[in-house]
Coordinates of C-alpha atoms in Angstrom, one line a residue:
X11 CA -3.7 25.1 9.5
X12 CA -6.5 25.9 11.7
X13 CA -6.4 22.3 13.2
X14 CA -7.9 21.2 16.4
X15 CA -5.8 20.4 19.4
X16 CA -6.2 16.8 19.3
X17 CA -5.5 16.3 15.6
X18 CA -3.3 14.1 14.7
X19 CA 0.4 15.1 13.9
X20 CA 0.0 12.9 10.5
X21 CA -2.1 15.4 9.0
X22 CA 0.7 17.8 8.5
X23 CA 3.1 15.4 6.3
X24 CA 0.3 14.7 3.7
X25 CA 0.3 16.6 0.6
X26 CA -1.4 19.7 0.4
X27 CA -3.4 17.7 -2.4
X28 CA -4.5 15.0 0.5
X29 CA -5.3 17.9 2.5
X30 CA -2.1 18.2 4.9
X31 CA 1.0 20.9 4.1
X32 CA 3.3 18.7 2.9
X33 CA 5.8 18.7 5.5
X34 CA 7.7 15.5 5.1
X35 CA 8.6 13.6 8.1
X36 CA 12.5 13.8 7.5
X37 CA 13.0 10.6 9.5
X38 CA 10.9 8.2 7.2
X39 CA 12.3 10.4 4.3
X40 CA 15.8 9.6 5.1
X41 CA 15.8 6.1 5.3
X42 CA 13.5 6.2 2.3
X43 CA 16.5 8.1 0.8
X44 CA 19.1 5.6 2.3
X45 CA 17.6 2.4 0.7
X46 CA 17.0 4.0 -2.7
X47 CA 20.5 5.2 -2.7
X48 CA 21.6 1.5 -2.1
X49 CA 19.7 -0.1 -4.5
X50 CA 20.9 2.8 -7.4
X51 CA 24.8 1.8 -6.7
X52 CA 23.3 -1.7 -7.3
X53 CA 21.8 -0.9 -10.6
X54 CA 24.1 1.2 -12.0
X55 CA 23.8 0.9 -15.9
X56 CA 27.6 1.4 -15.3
X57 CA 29.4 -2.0 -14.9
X58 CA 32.0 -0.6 -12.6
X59 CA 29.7 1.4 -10.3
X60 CA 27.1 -1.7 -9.9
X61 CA 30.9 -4.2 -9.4
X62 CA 32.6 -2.3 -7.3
X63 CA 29.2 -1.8 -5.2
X64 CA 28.1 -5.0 -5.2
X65 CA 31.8 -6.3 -4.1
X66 CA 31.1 -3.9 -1.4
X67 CA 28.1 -5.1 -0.3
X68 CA 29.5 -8.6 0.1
X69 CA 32.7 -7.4 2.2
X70 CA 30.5 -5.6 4.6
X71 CA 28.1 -8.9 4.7
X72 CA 31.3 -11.2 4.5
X73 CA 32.1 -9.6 8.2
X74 CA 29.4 -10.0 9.4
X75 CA 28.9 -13.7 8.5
X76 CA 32.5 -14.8 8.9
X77 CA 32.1 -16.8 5.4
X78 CA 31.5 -15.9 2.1
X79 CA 28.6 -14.7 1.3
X80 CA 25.9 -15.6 -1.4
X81 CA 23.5 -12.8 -3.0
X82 CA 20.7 -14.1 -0.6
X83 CA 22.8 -13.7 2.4
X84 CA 23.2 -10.1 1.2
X85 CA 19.5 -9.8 0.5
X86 CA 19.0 -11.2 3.8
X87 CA 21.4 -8.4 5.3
X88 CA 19.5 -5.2 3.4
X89 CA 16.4 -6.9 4.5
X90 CA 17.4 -6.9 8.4
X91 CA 17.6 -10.4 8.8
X92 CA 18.3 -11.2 12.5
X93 CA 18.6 -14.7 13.1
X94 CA 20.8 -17.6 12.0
X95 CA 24.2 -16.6 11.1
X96 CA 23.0 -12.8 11.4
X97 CA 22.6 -12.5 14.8
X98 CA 26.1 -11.8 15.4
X99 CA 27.6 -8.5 16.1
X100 CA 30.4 -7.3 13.7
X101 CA 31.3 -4.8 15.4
X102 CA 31.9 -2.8 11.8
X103 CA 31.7 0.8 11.3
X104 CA 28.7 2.2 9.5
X105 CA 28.5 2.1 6.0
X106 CA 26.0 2.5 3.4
X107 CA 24.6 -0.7 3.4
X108 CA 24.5 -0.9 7.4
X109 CA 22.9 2.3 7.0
X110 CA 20.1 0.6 4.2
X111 CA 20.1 -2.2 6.3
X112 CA 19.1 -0.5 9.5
X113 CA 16.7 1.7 7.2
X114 CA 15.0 -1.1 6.3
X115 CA 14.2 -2.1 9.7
X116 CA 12.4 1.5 10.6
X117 CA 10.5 1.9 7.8
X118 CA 9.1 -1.8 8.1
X119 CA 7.0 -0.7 11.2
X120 CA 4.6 1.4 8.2
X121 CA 5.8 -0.4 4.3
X122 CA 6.2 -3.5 3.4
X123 CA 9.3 -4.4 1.3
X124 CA 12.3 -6.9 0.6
X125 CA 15.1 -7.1 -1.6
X126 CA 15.7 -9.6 -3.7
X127 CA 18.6 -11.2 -6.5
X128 CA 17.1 -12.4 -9.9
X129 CA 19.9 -14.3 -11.7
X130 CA 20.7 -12.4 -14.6
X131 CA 19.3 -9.1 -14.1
X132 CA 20.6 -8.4 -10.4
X133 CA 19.1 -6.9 -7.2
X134 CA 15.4 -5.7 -7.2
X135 CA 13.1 -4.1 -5.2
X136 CA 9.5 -6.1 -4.0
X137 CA 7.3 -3.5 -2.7
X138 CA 4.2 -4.7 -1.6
X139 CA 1.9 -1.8 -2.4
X140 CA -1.8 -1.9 -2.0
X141 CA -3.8 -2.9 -4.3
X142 CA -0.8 -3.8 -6.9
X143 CA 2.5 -5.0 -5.5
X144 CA 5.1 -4.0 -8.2
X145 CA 8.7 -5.3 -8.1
X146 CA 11.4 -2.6 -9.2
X147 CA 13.9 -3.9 -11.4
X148 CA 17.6 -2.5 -11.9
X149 CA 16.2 -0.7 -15.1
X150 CA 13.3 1.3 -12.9
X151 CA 15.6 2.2 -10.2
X152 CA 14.8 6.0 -10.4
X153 CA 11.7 5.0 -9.1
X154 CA 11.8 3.7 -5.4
X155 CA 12.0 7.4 -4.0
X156 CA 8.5 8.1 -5.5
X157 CA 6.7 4.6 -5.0
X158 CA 8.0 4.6 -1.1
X159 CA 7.1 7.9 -0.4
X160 CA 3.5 7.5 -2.0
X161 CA 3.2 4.5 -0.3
X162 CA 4.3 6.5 3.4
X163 CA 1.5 9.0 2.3
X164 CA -1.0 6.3 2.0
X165 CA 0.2 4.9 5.6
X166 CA -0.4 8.0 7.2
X167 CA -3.9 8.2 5.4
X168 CA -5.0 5.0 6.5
X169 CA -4.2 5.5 10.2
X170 CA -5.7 9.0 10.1
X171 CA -8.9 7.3 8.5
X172 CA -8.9 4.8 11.4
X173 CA -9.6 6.9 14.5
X174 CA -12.9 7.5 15.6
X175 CA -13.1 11.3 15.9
X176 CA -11.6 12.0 12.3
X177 CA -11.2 9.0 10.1
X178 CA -14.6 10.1 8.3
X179 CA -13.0 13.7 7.9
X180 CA -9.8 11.9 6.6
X181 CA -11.9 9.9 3.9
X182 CA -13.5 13.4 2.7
X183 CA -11.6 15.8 2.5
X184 CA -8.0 13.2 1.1
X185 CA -10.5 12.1 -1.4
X186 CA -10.6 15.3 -4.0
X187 CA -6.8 17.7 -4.9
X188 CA -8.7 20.4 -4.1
X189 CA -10.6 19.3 -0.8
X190 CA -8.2 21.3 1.5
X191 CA -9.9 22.9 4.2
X192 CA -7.2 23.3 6.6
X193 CA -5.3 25.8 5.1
X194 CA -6.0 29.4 6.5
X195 CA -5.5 31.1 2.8
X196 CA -8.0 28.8 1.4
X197 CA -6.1 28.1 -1.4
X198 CA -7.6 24.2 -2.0
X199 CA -11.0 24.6 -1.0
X200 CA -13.8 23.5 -3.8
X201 CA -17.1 25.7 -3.4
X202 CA -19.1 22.8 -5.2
X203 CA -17.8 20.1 -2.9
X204 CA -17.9 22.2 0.6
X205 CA -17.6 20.0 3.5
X206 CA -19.1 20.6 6.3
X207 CA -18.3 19.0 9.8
X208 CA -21.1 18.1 12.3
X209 CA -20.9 17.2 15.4
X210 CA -23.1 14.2 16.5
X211 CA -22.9 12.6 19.7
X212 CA -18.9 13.5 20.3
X213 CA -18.0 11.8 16.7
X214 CA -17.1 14.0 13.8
X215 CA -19.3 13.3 10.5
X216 CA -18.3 14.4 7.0
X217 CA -21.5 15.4 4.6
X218 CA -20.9 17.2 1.6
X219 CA -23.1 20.0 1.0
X220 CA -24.0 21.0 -2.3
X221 CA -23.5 24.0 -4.1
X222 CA -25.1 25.7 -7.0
X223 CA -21.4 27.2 -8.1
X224 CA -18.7 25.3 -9.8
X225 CA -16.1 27.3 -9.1
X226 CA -13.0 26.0 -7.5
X227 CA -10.1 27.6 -6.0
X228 CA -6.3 27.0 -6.1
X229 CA -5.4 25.9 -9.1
X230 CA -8.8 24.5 -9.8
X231 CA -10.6 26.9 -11.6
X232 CA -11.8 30.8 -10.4
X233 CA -12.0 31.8 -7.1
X234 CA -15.0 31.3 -5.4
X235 CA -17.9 33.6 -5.1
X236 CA -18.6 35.7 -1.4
X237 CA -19.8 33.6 1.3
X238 CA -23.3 35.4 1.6
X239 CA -24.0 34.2 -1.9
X240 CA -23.2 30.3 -1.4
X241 CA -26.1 27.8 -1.7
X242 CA -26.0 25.3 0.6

């Protein structure tokens, strides 16, 4: 990708759109995985599927309360509630919603989610995505995959955008689908919107440079024109 040593290792997990190569991070994609599975069982448009999962979820929560549980005790459990009555160990084997549970708790440290029980229409999904939380209902539940893993994207954006070196680099070239300038073939690189990096005083600054062409590359239009005829 023709990345400096000390880049960060974020930069690889972004889209090749956001200027990365779209390498998931498999960890944050599993749990991502684990709590969407979890919540589709729950909103199954299949009575028996969403019953028997639901009875299922309570049994697991039921052991580990020692009581029966309500549907905000078992919110409480998928959320990775650890005090009160939930600081017990119960000792159970691993099952899918230990598995959401402890899901939950990773993917915390970069999203911000909870579960929830609406009366009537079942479990949902609060995901408090910036600028417009959106709560996923039963009905939407093909949708969590998608909304967490843009929302992991924008995480890693926003701590590449923070360090002092090559936030301003971040902003750039993550701002345009075709502003990719770390990929050796080229393939996203926009001729109108070339970026060049200067080095002032140790920091990295992004300037755009302008060009006479409007040819992209990649998807974006024709390939661009020979270097010795650019207009910078």
């Amino acid at each position: 990708m023709n990345l400096p040593t000390r880049a960060n290792n974020n930069l690889i997990h972004l889209s090749c759109s956001k200027g990365g190569a779209a390498l998931p991070e498999f960890r944050s994609l599993l749990d991502i995985h684990a709590v969407s599975h979890a919540f589709r069982l729950l909103a199954s448009h299949d009575p028996s599927i969403s019953g028997v999962a639901a009875e299922s979820l309570r049994s697991v929560v039921r052991k580990k309360l020692l009581r029966d549980p309500t549907s905000g005790d078992c919110c409480d459990f998928l959320n990775g509630k650890k005090d009160g009555d939930f600081t017990r160990e119960s000792g159970d084997i691993s099952t899918q919603w230990s598995r959401a549970r402890h899901a939950h708790q990773r993917l915390t440290s970069a999203l911000k989610f909870e579960w929830l029980f609406v009366e009537g229409t079942g479990y949902h999904l609060n995901i408090y995505r910036s600028p417009n939380p959106v709560c996923v209902s039963p009905s939407s539940a093909g949708l969590v995959v998608r909304i967490l893993r843009d929302e992991m994207e924008s995480h890693f954006i926003s701590q590449l955008a923070a360090l002092v070196d090559q936030g301003k680099t971040i902003q750039v070239f993550s701002s345009h689908p075709a502003s990719n300038h770390f990929l050796q073939a080229g393939d996203y690189t926009r001729v109108k919107k070339f970026m060049s990096i200067v080095v002032n005083g140790g920091a990295l600054m992004a300037t755009w440079a302008n060009s006479d062409f409007d040819q992209n590359y990649g998807g974006y239009g024709q390939a661009p024109p020979p270097v010795d005829q650019w207009s910078l």
